[in-house]
XYZ file of C-alpha atoms in Angstrom:
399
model
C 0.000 0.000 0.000
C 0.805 3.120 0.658
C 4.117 4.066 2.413
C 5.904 7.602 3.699
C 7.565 9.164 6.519
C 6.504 11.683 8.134
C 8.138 14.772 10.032
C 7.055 17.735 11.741
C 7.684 20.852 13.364
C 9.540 21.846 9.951
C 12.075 19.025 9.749
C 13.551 18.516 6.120
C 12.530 15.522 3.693
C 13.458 14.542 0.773
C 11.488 13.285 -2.313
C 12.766 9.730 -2.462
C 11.225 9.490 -6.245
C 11.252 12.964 -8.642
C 11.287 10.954 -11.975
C 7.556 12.061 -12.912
C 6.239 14.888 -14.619
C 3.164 16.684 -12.971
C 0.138 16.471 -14.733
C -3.087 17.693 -14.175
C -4.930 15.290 -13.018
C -1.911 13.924 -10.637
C -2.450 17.606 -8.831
C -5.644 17.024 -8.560
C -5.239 13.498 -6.442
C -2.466 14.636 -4.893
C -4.451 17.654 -3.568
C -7.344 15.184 -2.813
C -5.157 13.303 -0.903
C -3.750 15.810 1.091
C -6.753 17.178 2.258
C -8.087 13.779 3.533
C -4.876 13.212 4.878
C -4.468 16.671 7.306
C -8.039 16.133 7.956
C -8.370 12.488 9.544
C -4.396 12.811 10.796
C -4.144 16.515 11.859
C -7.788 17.826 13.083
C -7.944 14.872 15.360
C -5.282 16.009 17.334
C -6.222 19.916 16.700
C -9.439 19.375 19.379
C -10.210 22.164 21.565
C -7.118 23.449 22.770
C -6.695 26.828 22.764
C -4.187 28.075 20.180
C -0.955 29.329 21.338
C 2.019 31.417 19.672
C 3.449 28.515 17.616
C 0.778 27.181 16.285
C 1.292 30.520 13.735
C 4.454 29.163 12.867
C 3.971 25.661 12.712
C 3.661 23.477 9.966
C 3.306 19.305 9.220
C 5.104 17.605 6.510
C 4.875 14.275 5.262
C 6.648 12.728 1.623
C 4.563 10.419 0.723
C 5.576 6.893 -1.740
C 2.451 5.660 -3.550
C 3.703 3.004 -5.780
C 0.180 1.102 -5.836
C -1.919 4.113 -6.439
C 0.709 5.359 -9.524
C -0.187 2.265 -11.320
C -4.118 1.833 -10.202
C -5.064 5.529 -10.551
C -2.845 8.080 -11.603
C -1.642 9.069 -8.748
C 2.368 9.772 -8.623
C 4.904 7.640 -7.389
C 5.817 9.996 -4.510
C 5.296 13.611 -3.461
C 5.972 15.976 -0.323
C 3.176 17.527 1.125
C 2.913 20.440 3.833
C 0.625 22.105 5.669
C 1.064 25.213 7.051
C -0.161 26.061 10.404
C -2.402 23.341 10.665
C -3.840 24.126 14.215
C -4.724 27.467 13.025
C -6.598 26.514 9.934
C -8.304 23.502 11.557
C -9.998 25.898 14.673
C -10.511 28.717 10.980
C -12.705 25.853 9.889
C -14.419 24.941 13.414
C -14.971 29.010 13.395
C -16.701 29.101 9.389
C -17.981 26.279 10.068
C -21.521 27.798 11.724
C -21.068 30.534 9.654
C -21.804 31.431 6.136
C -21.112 33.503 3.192
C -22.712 37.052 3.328
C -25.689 37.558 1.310
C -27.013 40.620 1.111
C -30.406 39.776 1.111
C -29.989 38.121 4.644
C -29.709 34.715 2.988
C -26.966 32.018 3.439
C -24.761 30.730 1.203
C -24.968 27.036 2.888
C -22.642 26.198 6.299
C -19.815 23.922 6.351
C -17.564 22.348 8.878
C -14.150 19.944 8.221
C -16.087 16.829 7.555
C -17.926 18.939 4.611
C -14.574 20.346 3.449
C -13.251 16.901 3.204
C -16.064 15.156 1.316
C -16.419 17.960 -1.007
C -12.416 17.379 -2.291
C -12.344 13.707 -1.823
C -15.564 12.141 -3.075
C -15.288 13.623 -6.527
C -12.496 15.180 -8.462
C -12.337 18.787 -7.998
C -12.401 20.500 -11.986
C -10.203 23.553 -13.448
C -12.647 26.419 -13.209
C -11.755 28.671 -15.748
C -14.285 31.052 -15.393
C -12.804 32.442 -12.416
C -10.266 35.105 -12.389
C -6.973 35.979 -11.173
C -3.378 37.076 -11.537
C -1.847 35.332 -14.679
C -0.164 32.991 -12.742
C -3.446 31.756 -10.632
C -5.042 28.622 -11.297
C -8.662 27.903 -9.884
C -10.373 24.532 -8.707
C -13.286 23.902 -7.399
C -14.951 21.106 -5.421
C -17.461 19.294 -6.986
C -20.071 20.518 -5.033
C -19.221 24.234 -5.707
C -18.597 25.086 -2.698
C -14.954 25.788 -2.318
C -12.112 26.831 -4.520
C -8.389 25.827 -4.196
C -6.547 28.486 -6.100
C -2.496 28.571 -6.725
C -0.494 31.186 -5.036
C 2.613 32.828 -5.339
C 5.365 31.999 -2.875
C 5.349 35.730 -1.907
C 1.332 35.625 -1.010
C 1.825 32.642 0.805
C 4.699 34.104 2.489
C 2.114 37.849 3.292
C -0.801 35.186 4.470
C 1.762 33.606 7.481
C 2.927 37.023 8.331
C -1.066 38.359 8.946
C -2.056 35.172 9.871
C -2.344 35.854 13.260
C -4.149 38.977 12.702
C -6.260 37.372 10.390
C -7.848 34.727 13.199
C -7.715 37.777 15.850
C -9.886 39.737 13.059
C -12.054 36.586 12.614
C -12.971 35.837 16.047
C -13.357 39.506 17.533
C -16.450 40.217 14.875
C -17.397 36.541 15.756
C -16.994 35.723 11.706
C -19.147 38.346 10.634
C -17.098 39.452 7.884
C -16.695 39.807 4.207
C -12.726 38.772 4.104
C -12.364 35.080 2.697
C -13.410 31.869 4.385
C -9.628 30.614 4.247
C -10.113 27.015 5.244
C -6.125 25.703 4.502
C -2.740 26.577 2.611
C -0.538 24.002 1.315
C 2.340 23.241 -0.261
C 3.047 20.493 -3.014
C 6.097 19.072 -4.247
C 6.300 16.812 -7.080
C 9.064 15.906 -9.459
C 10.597 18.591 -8.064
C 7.504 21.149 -9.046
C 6.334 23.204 -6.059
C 2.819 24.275 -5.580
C 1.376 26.616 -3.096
C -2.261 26.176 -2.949
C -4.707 28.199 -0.672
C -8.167 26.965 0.088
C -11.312 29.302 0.725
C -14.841 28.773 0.981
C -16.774 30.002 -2.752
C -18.607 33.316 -2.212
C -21.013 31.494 -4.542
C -22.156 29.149 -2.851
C -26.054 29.492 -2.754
C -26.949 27.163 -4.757
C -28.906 29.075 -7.056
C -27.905 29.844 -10.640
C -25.027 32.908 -11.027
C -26.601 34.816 -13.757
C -23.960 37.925 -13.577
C -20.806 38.650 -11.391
C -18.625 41.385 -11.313
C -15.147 42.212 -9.933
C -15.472 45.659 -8.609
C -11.737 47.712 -7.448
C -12.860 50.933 -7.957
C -10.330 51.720 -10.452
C -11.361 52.674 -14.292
C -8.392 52.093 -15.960
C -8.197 48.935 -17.878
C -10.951 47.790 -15.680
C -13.305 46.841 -18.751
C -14.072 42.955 -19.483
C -12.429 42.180 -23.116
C -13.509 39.601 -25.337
C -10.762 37.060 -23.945
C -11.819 37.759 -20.488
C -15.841 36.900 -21.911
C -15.224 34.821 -24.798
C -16.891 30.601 -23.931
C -17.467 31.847 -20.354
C -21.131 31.389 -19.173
C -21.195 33.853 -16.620
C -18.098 35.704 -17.470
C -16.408 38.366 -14.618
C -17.069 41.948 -15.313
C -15.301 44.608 -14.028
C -15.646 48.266 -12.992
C -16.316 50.039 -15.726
C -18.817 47.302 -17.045
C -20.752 47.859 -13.728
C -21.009 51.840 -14.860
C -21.624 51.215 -18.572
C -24.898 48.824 -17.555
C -26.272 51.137 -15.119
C -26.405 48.276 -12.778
C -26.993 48.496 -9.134
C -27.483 46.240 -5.887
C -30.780 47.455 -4.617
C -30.450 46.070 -1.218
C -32.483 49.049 0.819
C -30.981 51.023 3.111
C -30.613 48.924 6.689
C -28.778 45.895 4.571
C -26.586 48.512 2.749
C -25.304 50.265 6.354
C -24.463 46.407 7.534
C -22.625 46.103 4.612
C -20.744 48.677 4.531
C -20.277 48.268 8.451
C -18.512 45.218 7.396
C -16.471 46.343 4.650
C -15.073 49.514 6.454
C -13.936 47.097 9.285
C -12.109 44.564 6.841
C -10.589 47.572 4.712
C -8.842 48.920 7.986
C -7.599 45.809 8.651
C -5.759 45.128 5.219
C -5.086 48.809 5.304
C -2.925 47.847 8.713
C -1.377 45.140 7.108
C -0.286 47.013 4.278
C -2.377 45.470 1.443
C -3.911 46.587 -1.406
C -4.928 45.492 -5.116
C -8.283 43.421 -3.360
C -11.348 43.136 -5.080
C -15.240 42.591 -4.406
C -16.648 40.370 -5.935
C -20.876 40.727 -6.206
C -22.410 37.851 -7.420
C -26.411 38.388 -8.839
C -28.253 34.804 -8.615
C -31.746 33.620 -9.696
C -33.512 32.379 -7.603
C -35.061 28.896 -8.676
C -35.544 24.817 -6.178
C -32.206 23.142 -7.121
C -32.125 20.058 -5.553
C -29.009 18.035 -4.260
C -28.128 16.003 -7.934
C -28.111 19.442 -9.367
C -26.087 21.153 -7.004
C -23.140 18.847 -8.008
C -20.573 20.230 -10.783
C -20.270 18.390 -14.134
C -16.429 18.104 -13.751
C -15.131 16.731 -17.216
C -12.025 15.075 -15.284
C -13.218 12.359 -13.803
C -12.015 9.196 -12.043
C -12.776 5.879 -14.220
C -15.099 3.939 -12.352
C -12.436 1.292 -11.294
C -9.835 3.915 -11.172
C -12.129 5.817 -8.691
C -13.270 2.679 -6.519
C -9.551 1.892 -6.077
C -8.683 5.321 -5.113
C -11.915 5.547 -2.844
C -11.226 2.502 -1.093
C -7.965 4.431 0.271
C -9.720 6.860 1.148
C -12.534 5.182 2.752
C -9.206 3.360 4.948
C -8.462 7.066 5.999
C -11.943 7.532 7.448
C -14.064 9.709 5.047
C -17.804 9.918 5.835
C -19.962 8.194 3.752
C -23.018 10.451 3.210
C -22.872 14.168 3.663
C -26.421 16.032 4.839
C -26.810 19.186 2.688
C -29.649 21.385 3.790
C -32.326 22.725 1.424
C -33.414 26.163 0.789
C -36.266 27.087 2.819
C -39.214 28.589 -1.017
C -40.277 31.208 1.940
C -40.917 34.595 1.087
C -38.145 33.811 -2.195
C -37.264 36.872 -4.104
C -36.980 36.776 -7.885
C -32.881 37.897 -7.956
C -30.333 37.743 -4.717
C -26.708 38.255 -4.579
C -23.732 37.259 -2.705
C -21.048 39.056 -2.136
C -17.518 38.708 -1.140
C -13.680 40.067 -1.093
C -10.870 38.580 -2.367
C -6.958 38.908 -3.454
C -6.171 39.809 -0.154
C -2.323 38.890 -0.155
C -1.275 41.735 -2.397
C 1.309 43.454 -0.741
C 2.014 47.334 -1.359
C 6.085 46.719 -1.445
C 8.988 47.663 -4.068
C 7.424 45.999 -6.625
C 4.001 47.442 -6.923
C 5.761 51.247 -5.713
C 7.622 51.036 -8.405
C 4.385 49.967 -10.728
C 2.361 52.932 -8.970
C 5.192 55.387 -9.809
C 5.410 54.408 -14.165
C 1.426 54.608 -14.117
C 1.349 58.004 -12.424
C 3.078 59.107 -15.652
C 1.217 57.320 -18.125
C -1.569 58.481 -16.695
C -1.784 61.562 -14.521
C -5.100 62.878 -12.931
C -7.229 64.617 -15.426
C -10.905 65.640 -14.953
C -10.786 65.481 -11.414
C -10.177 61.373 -11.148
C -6.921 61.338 -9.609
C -5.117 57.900 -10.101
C -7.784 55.968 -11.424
C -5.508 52.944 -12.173
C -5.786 50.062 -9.717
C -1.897 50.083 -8.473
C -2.027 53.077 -5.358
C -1.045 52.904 -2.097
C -2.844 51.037 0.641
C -4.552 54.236 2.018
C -5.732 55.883 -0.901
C -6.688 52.571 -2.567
C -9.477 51.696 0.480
C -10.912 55.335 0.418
C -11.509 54.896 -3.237
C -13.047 51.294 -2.888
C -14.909 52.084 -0.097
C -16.379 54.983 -1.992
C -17.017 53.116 -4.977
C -18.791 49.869 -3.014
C -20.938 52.514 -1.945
C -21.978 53.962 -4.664
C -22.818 50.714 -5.744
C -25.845 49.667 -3.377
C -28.925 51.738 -2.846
């Protein structure tokens, strides 16, 4: 079966077998096997201890030989996996996991807990999502089920999400997870023929269930901030931007009470990335349909998909590690439904405002300097100036 050693508390490893080249699908079981693995091995011991200063620095790391499953299902014949600050991210999930994403109607967007978060990466191959957006270098998955995404970070933004880590859970717990921020739920690194991937789970701002007929990624900024036919071109519900948003006349008509709790909430995260100095974040405002999905539905069509006996095999491993057989998904109450809802959420949080995007802010002053009273109306600005104009523009948004 399956064999590996496993260290913690940072100790090295090597990859006893780098002769592979990474595929996609081998990221995808690796991934799947990761997250069963820190989930029956390292929330067991997580409990209810109260977290203490290392558990911000701590991380688990296990290389991994899995000479039966290369041949049965793809999977490679070893890999290195680590977790970083597993304590942290397991009590992040016990925390989310009564909570759920903001909808600004006063709806939820579906709870979760670790069991959920397991099942939804190990029961079904997650699928490339490429109508989600990101930095060039980003890549998107998401669960079968929809609701969560596993998207692929820069060292440097995993590297910004330890440092304001800590912050981050104290931010989380002292507005008792009433925030817009993301659901982070895990970060990860994978190593495979000598490939290194940091990947950063989150909850899907999404996740409601109900068809996404429009979504927008909203900065504030009006330069470049236009969809283009790429960006649209064989997406279904392709992600507009700013100046879209103004062009279509569009607005969240949430009434005034739901509008001060949202901005409440976004005035409170801004300050806190403002602290930490990020910038470069988005909103993203999702407008769904309302309309009885039931459970079959709710599952993705992912077009990678296990074999049957490929998939029994690799099942029956996981099954060994203790993954729940059923999962309970709750239905939407048909109460009182409105025609159109919309969820709402921030993200690209790990953007840091350092020598790099100075220097970027400094060219695009002079390719484009303040005319007509819109000073700076490219996205790359300092940390302060950039959540006064966001805040402004979110807004102006809502009515």
């Amino acid at each position: 079966m399956d064999k590996h050693t496993d260290k913690r508390n940072g100790s090295q490893c090597t990859c006893s077998d780098p002769e592979l080249c990474v595929t996609a699908k081998q990221l995808k079981l690796v991934m799947s096997w990761s997250v069963n693995y820190s989930l029956s091995q390292l929330d067991s011991s997580a409990k209810e201890e109260a977290l203490v200063a290392e558990d911000f620095i701590g991380v688990h790391k296990v290389t991994v030989s899995m000479e039966h499953f290369r041949v049965s299902c793809g999977m490679p014949a070893s890999f290195q996996f680590k977790e970083y600050c597993p304590r942290v991210f397991a009590h992040l999930r016990r925390e989310f996991g009564s909570s759920n994403v903001y909808s600004v109607d006063g709806r939820d967007g579906g709870g979760s807990c670790s069991e959920d978060f397991r099942a939804a990466w190990t029961v079904q191959l997650p699928a490339w999502d490429s109508d989600s957006r990101g930095h060039s270098s980003s890549r998107f998955l998401r669960s079968a089920d929809g609701a969560f995404f596993a998207k692929t970070i820069e060292r440097s933004e995993a590297g910004a999400l330890k440092r304001m880590l800590s912050s981050y859970w104290n931010h989380v717990t002292d507005c008792q997870t009433d925030t817009l921020l993301p659901q982070l739920m895990a970060l990860y690194r994978i190593t495979m023929s000598g490939s290194k991937f940091y990947i950063l789970f989150m909850r899907s701002v999404f996740n409601s269930g109900h068809p996404l007929i429009r979504k927008y990624d909203l900065k504030g900024s009006r330069v470049a901030r236009r969809a283009t036919t790429a960006d649209t071109a064989g997406h279904a519900v392709p992600t507009l931007k700013d100046l879209d948003f103004i062009r279509a006349a569009d607005c969240l008509n949430v009434g005034p009470e739901v509008k001060s709790a949202i901005m409440e909430r976004l005035r409170r995260d801004v300050a806190f990335l403002e602290r930490h100095n990020i910038m470069d974040y988005s909103l993203l405002v999702g407008v769904h349909e309302w309309a009885d999905v039931s459970k079959e539905d709710r599952q993705t069509d992912c077009s990678d998909q296990l074999p049957s006996a490929e998939a029994q095999q690799f099942n029956r491993f996981l099954i060994k590690q203790h993954l729940p057989s059923d999962v309970a998904e709750p239905s939407p109450s048909s109460a009182g439904r409105p025609t159109r809802f919309y969820s709402i959420g921030m993200i690209d949080i790990l953007t840091d405002y350092g020598l790099v995007k100075r220097a970027a802010c400094a060219c695009k002053r002079m390719r484009y300097p303040a005319t007509g009273g819109v000073d700076n109306a490219f996205s790359t600005v300092p940390p302060g100036q950039y959540a006064k104009r966001f805040l402004s523009f979110a807004d102006s948004c809502m009515q």
